[in-house]
Coordinates of C-alpha atoms in Angstrom, one line a residue:
X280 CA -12.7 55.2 196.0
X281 CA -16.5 55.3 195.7
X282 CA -18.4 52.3 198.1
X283 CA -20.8 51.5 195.5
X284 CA -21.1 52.3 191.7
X285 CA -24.8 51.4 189.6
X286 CA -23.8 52.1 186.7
X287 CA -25.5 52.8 183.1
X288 CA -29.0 52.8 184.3
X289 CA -31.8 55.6 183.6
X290 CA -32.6 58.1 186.7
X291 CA -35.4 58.2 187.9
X292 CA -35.2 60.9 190.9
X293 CA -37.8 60.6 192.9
X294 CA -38.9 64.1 193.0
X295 CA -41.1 63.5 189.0
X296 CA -38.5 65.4 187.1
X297 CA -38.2 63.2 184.1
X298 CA -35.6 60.1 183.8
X299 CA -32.0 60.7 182.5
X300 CA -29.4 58.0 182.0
X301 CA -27.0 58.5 184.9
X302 CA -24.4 56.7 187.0
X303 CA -25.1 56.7 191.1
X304 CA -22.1 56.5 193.3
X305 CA -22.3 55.9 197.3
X306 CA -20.0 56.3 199.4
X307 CA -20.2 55.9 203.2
X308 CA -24.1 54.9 202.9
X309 CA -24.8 58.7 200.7
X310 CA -25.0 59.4 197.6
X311 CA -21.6 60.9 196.9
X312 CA -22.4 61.6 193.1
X313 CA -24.7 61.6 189.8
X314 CA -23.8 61.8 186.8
X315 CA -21.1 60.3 183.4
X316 CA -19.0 58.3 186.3
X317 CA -17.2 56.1 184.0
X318 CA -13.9 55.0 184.9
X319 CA -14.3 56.4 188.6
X320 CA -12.8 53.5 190.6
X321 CA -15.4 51.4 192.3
X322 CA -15.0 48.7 195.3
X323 CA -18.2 47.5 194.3
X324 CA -20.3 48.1 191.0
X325 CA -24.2 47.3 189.4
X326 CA -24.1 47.0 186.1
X327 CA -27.8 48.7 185.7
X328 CA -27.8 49.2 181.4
X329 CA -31.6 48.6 180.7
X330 CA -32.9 49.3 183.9
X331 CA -34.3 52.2 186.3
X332 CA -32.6 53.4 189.1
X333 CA -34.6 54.5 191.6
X334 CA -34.9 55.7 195.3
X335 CA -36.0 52.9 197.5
X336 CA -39.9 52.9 198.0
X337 CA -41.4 53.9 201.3
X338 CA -43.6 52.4 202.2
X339 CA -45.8 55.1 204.7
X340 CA -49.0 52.3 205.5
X341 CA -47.5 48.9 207.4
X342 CA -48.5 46.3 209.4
X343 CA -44.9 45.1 210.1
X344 CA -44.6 46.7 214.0
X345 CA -44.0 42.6 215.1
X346 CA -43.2 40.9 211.9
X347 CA -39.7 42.8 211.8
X348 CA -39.1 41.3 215.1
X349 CA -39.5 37.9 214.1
X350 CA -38.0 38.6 210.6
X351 CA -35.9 41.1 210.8
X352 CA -34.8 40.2 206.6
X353 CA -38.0 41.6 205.9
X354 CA -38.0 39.7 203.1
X355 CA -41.4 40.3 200.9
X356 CA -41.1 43.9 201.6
X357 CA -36.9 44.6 200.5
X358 CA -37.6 41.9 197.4
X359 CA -40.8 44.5 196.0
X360 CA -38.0 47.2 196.0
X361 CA -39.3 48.8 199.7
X362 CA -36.1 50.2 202.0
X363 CA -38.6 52.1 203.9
X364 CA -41.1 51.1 206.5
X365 CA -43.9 53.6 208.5
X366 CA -45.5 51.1 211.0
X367 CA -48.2 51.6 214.1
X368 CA -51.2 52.3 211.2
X369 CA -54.7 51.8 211.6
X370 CA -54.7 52.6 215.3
X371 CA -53.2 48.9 215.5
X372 CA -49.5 49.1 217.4
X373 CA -47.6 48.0 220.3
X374 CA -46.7 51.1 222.1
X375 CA -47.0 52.7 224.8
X376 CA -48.3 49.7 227.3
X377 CA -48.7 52.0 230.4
X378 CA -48.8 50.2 233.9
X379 CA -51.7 48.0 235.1
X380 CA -52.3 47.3 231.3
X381 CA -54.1 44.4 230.4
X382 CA -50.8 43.2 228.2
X383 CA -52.8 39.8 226.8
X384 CA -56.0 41.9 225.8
X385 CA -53.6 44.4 224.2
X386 CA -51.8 42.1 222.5
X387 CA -55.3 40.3 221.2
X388 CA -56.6 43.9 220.2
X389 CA -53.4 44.1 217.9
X390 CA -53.9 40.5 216.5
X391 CA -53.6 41.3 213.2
X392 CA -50.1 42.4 213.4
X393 CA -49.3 39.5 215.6
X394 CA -48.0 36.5 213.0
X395 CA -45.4 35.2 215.5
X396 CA -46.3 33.9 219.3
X397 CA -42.4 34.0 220.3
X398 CA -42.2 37.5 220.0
X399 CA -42.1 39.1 223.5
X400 CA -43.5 42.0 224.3
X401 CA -41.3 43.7 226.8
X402 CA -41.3 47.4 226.3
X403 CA -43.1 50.3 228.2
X404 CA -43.1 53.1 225.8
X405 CA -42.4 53.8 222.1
X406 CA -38.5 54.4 222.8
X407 CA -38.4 50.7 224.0
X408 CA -40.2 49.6 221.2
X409 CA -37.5 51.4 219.2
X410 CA -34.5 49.6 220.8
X411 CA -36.1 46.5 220.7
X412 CA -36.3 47.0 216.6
X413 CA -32.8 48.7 216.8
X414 CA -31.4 45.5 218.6
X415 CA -33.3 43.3 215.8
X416 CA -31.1 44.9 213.1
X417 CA -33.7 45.3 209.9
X418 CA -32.8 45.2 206.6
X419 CA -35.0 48.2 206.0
X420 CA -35.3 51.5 208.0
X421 CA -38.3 52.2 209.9
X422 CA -40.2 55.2 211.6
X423 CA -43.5 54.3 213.6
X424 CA -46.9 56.2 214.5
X425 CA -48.1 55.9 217.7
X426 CA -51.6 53.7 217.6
X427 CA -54.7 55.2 218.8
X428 CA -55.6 51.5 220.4
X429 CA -53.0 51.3 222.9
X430 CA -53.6 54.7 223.9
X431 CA -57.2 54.6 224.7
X432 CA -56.3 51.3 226.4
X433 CA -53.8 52.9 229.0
X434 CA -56.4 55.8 229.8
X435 CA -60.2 54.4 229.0
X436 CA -59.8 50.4 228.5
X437 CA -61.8 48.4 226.5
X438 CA -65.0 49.7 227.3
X439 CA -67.7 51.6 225.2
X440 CA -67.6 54.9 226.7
X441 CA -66.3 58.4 226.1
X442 CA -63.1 59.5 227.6
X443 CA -63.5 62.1 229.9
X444 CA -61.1 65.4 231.0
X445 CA -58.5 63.2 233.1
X446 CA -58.8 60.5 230.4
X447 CA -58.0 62.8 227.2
X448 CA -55.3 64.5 229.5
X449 CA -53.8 60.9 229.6
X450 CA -53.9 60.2 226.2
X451 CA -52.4 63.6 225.2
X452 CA -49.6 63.3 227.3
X453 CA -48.3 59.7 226.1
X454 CA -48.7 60.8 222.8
X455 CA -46.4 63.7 223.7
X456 CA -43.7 61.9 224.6
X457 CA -43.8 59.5 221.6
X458 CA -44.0 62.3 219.5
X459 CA -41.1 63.8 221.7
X460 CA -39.3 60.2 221.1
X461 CA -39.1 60.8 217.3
X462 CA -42.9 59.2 216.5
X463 CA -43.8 60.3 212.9
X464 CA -47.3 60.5 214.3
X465 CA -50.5 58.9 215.2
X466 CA -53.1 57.2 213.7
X467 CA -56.2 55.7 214.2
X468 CA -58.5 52.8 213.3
X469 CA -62.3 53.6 213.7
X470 CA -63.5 50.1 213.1
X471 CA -61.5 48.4 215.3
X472 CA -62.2 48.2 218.9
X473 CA -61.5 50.3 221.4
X474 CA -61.1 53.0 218.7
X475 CA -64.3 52.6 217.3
X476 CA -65.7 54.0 220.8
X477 CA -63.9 57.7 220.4
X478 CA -66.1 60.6 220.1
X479 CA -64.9 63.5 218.2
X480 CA -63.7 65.7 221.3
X481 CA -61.1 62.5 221.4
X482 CA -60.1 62.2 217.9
X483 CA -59.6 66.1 218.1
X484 CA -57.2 65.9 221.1
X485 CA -54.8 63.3 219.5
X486 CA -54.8 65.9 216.0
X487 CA -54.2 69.1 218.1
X488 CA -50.9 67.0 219.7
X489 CA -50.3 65.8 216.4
X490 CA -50.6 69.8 215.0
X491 CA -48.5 70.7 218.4
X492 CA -45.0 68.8 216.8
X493 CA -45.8 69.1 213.1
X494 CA -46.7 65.6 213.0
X495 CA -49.6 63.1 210.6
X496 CA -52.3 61.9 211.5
X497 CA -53.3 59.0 209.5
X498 CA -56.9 57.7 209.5
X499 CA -58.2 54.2 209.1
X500 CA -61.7 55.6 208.6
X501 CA -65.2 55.0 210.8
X502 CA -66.5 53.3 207.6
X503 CA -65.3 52.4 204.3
X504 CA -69.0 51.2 202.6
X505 CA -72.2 52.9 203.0
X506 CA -70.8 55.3 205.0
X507 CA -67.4 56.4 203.3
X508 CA -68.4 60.3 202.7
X509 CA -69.6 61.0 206.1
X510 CA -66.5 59.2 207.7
X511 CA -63.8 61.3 205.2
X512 CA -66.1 64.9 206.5
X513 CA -65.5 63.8 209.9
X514 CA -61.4 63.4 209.3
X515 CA -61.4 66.7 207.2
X516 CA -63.6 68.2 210.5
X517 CA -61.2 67.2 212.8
X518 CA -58.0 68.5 210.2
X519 CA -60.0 72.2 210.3
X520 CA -60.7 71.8 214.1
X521 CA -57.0 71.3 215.0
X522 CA -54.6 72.1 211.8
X523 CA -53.1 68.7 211.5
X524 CA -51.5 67.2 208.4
X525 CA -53.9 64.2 207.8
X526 CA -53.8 60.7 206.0
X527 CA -56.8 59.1 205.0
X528 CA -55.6 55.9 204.9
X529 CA -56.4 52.9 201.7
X530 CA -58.9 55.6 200.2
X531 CA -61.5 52.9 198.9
X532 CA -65.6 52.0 198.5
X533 CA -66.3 48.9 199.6
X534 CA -69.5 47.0 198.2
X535 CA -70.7 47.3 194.6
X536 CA -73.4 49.6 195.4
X537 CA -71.0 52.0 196.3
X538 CA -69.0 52.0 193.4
X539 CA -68.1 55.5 192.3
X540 CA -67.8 56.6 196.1
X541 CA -64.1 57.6 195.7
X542 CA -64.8 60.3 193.3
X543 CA -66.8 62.1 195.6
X544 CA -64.5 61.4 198.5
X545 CA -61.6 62.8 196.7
X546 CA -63.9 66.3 195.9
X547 CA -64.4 66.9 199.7
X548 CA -60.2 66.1 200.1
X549 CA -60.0 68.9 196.9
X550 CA -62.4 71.5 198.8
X551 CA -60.3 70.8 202.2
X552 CA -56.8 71.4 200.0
X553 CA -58.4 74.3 198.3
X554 CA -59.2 75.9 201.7
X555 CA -55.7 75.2 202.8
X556 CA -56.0 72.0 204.7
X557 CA -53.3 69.7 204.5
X558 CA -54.8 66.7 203.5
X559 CA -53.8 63.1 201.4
X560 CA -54.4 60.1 201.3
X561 CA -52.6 56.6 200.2
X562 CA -54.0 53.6 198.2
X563 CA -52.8 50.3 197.3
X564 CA -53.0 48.7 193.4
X565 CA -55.9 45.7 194.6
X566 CA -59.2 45.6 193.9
X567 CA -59.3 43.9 197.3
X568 CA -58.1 44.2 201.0
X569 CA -57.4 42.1 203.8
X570 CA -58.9 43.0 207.9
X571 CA -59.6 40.9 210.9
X572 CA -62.6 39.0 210.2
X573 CA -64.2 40.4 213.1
X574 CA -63.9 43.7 211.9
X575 CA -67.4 42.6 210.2
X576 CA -68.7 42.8 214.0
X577 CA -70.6 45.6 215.2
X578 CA -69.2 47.9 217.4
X579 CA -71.4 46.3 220.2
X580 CA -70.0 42.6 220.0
X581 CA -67.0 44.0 220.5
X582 CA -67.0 46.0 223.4
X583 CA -64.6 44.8 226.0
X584 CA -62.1 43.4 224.3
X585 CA -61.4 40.0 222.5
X586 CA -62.1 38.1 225.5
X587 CA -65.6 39.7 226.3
X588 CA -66.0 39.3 222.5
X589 CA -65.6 35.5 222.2
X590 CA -67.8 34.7 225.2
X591 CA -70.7 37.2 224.2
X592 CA -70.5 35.2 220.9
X593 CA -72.0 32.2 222.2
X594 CA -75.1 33.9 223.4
X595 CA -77.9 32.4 220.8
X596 CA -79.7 35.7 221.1
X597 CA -76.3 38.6 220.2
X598 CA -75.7 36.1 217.3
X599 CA -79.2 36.2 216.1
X600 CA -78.9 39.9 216.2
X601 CA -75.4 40.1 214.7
X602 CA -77.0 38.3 211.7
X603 CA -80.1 40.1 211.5
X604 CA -77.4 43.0 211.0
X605 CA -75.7 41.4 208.3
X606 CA -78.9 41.4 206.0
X607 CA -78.0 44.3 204.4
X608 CA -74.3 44.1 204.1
X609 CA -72.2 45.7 200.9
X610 CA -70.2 42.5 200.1
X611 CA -72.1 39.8 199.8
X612 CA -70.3 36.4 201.3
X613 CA -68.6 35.1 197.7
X614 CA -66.4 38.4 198.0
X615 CA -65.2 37.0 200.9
X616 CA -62.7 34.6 201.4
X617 CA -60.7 33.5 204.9
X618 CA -57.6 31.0 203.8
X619 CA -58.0 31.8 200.5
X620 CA -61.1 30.4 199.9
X621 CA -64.8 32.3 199.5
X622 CA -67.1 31.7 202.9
X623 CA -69.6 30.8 201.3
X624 CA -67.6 27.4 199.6
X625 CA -66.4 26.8 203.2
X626 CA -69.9 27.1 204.8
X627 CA -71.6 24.4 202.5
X628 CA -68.4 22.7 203.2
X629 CA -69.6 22.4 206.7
X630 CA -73.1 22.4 206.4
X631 CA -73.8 25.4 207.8
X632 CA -74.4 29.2 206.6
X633 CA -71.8 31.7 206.3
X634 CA -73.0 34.2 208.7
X635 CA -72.9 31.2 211.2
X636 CA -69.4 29.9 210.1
X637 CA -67.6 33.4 210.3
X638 CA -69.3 33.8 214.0
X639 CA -68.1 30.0 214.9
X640 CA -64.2 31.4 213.7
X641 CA -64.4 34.5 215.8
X642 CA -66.0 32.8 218.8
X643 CA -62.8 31.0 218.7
X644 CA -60.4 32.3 217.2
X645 CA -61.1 36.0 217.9
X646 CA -59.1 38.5 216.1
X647 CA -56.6 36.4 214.7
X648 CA -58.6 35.3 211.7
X649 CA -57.9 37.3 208.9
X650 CA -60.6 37.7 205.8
X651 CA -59.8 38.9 201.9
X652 CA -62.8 41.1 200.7
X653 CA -63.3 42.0 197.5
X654 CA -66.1 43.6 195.6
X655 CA -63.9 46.8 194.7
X656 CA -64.1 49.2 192.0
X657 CA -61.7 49.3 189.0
X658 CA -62.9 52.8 188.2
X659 CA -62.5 53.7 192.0
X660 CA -59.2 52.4 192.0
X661 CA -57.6 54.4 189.0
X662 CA -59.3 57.8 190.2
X663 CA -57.4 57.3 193.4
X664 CA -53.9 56.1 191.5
X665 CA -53.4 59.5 189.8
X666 CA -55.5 62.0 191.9
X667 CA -52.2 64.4 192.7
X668 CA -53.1 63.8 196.7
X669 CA -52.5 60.2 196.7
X670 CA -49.5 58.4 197.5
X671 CA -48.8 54.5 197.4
X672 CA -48.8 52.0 200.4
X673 CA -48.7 48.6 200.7
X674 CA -51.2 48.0 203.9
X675 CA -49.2 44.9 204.0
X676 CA -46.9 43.4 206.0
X677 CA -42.7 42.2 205.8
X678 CA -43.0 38.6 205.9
X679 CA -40.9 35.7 205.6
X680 CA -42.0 32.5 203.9
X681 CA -40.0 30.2 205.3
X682 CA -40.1 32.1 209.1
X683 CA -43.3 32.0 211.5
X684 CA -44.5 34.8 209.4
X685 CA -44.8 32.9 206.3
X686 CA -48.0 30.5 207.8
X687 CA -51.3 31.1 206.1
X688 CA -52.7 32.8 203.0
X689 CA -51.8 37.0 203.4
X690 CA -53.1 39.8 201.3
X691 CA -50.6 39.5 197.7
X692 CA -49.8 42.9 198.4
X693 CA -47.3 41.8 200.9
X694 CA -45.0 40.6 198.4
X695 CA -46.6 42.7 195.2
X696 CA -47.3 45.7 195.8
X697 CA -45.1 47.7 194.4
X698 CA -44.0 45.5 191.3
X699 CA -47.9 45.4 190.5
X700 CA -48.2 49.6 190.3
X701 CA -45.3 49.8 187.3
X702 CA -46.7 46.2 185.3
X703 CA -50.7 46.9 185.9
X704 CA -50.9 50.5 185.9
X705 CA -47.3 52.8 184.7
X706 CA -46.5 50.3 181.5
X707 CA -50.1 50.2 180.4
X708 CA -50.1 54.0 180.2
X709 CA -52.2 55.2 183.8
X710 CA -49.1 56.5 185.2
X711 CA -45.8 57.5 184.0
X712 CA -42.6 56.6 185.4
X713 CA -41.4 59.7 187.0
X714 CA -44.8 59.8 189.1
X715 CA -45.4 56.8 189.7
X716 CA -41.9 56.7 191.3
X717 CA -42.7 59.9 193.0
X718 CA -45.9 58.3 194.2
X719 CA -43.5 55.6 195.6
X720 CA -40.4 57.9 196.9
X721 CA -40.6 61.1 197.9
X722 CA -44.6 62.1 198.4
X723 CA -45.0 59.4 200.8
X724 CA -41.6 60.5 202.3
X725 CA -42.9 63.9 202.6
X726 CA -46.1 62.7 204.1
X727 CA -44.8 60.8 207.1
X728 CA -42.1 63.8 207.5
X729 CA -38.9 62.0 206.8
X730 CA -36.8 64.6 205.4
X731 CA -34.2 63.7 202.5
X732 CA -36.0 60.3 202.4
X733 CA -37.3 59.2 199.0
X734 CA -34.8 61.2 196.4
X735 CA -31.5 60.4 195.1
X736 CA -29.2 63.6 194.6
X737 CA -26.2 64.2 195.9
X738 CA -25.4 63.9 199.7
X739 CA -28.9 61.9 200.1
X740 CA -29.2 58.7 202.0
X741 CA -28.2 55.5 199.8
X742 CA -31.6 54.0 199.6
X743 CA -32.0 52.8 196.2
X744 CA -34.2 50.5 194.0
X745 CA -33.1 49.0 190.8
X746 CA -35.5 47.4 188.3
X747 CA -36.1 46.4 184.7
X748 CA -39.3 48.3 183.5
X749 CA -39.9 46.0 180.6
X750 CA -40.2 42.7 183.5
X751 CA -40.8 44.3 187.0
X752 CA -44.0 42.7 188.0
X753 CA -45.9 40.6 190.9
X754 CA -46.1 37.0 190.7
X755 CA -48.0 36.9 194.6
X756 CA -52.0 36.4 194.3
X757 CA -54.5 35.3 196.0
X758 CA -54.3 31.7 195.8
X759 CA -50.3 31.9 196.1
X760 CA -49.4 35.0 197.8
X761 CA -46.0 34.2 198.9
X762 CA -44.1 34.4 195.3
X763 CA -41.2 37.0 195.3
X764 CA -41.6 39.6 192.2
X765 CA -39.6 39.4 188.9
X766 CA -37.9 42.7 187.5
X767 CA -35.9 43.6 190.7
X768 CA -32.0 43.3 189.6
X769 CA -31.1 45.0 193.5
X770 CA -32.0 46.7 196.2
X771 CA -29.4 49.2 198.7
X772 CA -30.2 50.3 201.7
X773 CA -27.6 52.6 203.4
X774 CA -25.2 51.9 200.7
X775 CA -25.2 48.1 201.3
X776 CA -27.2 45.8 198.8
X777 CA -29.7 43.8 200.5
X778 CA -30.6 41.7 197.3
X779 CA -29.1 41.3 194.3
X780 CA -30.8 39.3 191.0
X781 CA -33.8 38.6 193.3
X782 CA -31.5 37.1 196.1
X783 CA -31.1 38.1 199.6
X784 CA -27.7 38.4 200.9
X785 CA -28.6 38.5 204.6
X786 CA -27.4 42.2 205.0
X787 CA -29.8 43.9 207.5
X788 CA -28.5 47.5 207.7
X789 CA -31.6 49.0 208.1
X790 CA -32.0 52.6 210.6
X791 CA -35.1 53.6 213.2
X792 CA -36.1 56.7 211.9
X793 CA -37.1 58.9 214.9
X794 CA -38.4 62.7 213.7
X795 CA -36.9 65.7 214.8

């Protein structure tokens, strides 16, 4: 008796062989077989004629480290098709908090994950982080990276300064035991305080522990705008110094005047492949992102944490030299928006300028203010959609609309994602099918190092997406980010469906990937 039957759909792998109409059978949360399965008897059954069958996307860049613990459905995630989760990117995560941490300056340095006060933090290390998650029962499966910003915190703090020989050894050896505790990797975020204060010597210790367990190191970038190229030759520097397999992470040029920025970008990642480096990256289908809104601080104004942040705020003379900085900026304020509306409509809302109004919401409000910016490239965008190094993540978040993680206006991309790629980009002809569900499936799979993730064949895990190509699409934007997408007819995860004809069913079976 086969579990689970989807039956009369077309078969589209995962690994970019090309689609084949094929029944999938599960049995005991595996794929048990693929092929003509008519009249095999069936406890359950999809009726999937007119639709792809797919693997479940995985989704290697989120921000869903906390919102899984509020929300364990993960709802806007599992409804875009996602059964997979990589969280702890951008050198923004909740593990390890050593003792004599600062636990409320933590927590304010990872406000951006942070949706839902009630969460507790009450974990040590990354295996407590795990059994807190395991105990929350997700609907999806999830493997983390260990975040550069906690680390730095146990052994530096939130100071501007270099680590020195006791402080790398520190840092090395808490990443070590992640790792050791099934961490897919590390990652880091270089605009984002305390990471933004690592030298290079630093940045090379976490990849030669990364390169020490065959593990990714994933890079939120020193700079994104003007200074995109130097900041990708410093991650490939680092990948040459120490062998790591790297991840430049949401590969974009930010600021019209750096339009065209990606192209060159992805001809320094082609030299580094061509020398043997083992380099990608991942992008998202927006021609904007979202960020902490203080992120548009210097380096300087942040130094010490959020705390130390606010206060130095309301000194007349940093502000007048945090706007004298902003004279030159790559977005101008209209590609900005905070709540879903451009700064500079809510400055003249309040009779003031916007360079004063985003420096009154971070004085206080610090990082929990989060910003849209546009300004983006559409060329950009499709050079890094079907460059063969790219793979897709969301950057977004698993959020609930009717939880505590449903408040405010998030990036689309939380509930989109996915459905966007196949209605803006694979049925208009940028991508086909087979790739862009490889793109989805098993690259990124491969990338975080989750073997026998991402495929569907025979004796793989029962992870599986099912969608009508003719009507997948994103209904989320902007101004009403939190629709659900149309096309997705179900969603299995470990041989149970999660949703069915865009309805959850509360299922929440969901592993924690830890990495041999």
């Amino acid at each position: 008796m086969i579990d689970l039957l989807i039956a009369g759909g077309t078969l589209a792998d995962g690994t970019g062989a090309a689609p084949v109409r094929a029944d999938v059978a599960v049995t005991g949360g595996r794929v048990a077989g693929i092929g003509d399965l008519a009249g095999r008897p069936a406890a359950r059954t999809i009726d999937a004629s007119g639709h792809v069958v797919a693997p479940g996307f995985v989704d290697v860049h989120t921000h869903s480290d906390l919102t899984l613990l509020s929300s364990p459905e993960a709802h806007s995630a599992v409804r875009q098709g996602i059964t997979t989760v990589v969280v702890g990117n951008c050198g923004l995560g909740v593990a390890p908090v050593a003792a004599g941490d600062d636990l409320e300056a933590l927590r304010a340095a990872a406000g951006y994950l942070d949706l839902d006060p009630s969460v507790r933090w009450d974990w040590a290390d990354l295996p407590g982080y795990l059994a807190a998650l395991d105990a929350a029962r997700p609907a999806v499966n999830v493997a983390a990276l260990v975040a550069h910003t906690p680390l730095r915190a146990a052994a530096v703090g939130f100071g501007d300064r270099p680590a020195d020989a006791a402080a790398l050894d520190r840092m090395r050896g808490l990443l070590g035991d992640a790792l050791a505790a099934g961490a897919a990797g590390v990652s880091t975020g270089l605009v984002y305080a305390p990471a933004c204060y690592a030298r290079e010597d630093e940045l090379e210790a976490l990849g030669r522990t990364a390169a020490a367990h065959g593990r990714l190191f994933a890079w939120h970038v020193r700079d994104y705008a003007d200074g995109l190229l130097d900041s990708v030759r410093q991650a490939l520097r680092v990948a040459a110094a120490t062998g790591c397999r790297t991840q430049i992470s949401h590969l974009v040029a930010v600021g019209r005047r750096n339009h065209g920025s990606v192209a060159r970008a992805l001809e320094l990642i082609d030299a580094a492949r061509a020398a043997g480096l083992d380099v990608g990256f991942d992008i998202y289908p927006y021609l904007a992102g979202n960020a902490p809104l203080s992120q548009l601080l210097p380096a300087w104004a942040q130094e010490g944490g959020e705390r130390a942040m606010r206060a130095r705020l309301d000194g007349r003379a940093v502000r007048a030299r945090v706007r004298d900085g902003w004279r030159d900026m790559p977005n101008s304020w209209d590609d900005i928006a905070v709540g879903g509306r451009p700064v500079t409509a809510l400055a003249a809302e309040a009779g003031t300028e916007p360079p004063d109004l985003v420096l009154d919401l971070v004085a206080e409000h610090g990082n929990a203010v989060q910003m849209v910016a546009g300004g983006r490239s559409e060329r950009d965008l499709a050079d890094a959609l079907t460059h063969p190094a790219g793979v897709i993540g969301s950057d977004g978040q698993a959020l609930d609309p009717a939880g505590p993680t449903g408040r405010g206006t998030p990036h689309p991309r939380s509930y989109g994602c996915y459905p966007r790629l196949f209605a803006a980009y694979v049925r208009p002809g940028l991508l086909g099918l087979a790739e862009a569900v490889r793109r989805c499936t098993s690259a990124p799979a491969e990338r975080a190092g989750l073997a026998g993730r991402g495929v569907l064949r025979p004796g793989a895990h029962g992870d599986i997406v099912v969608f009508d190509p003719a009507r997948i699409a994103d209904r989320a934007t902007f101004a009403a980010p939190q629709r659900y997408s149309d096309g997705i007819r179900a969603v299995v995860v470990g041989g149970r469906a999660v949703v069915e004809d865009g309805a959850h069913g509360g299922a929440r079976p969901g592993e924690i990937l830890r990495v041999p």
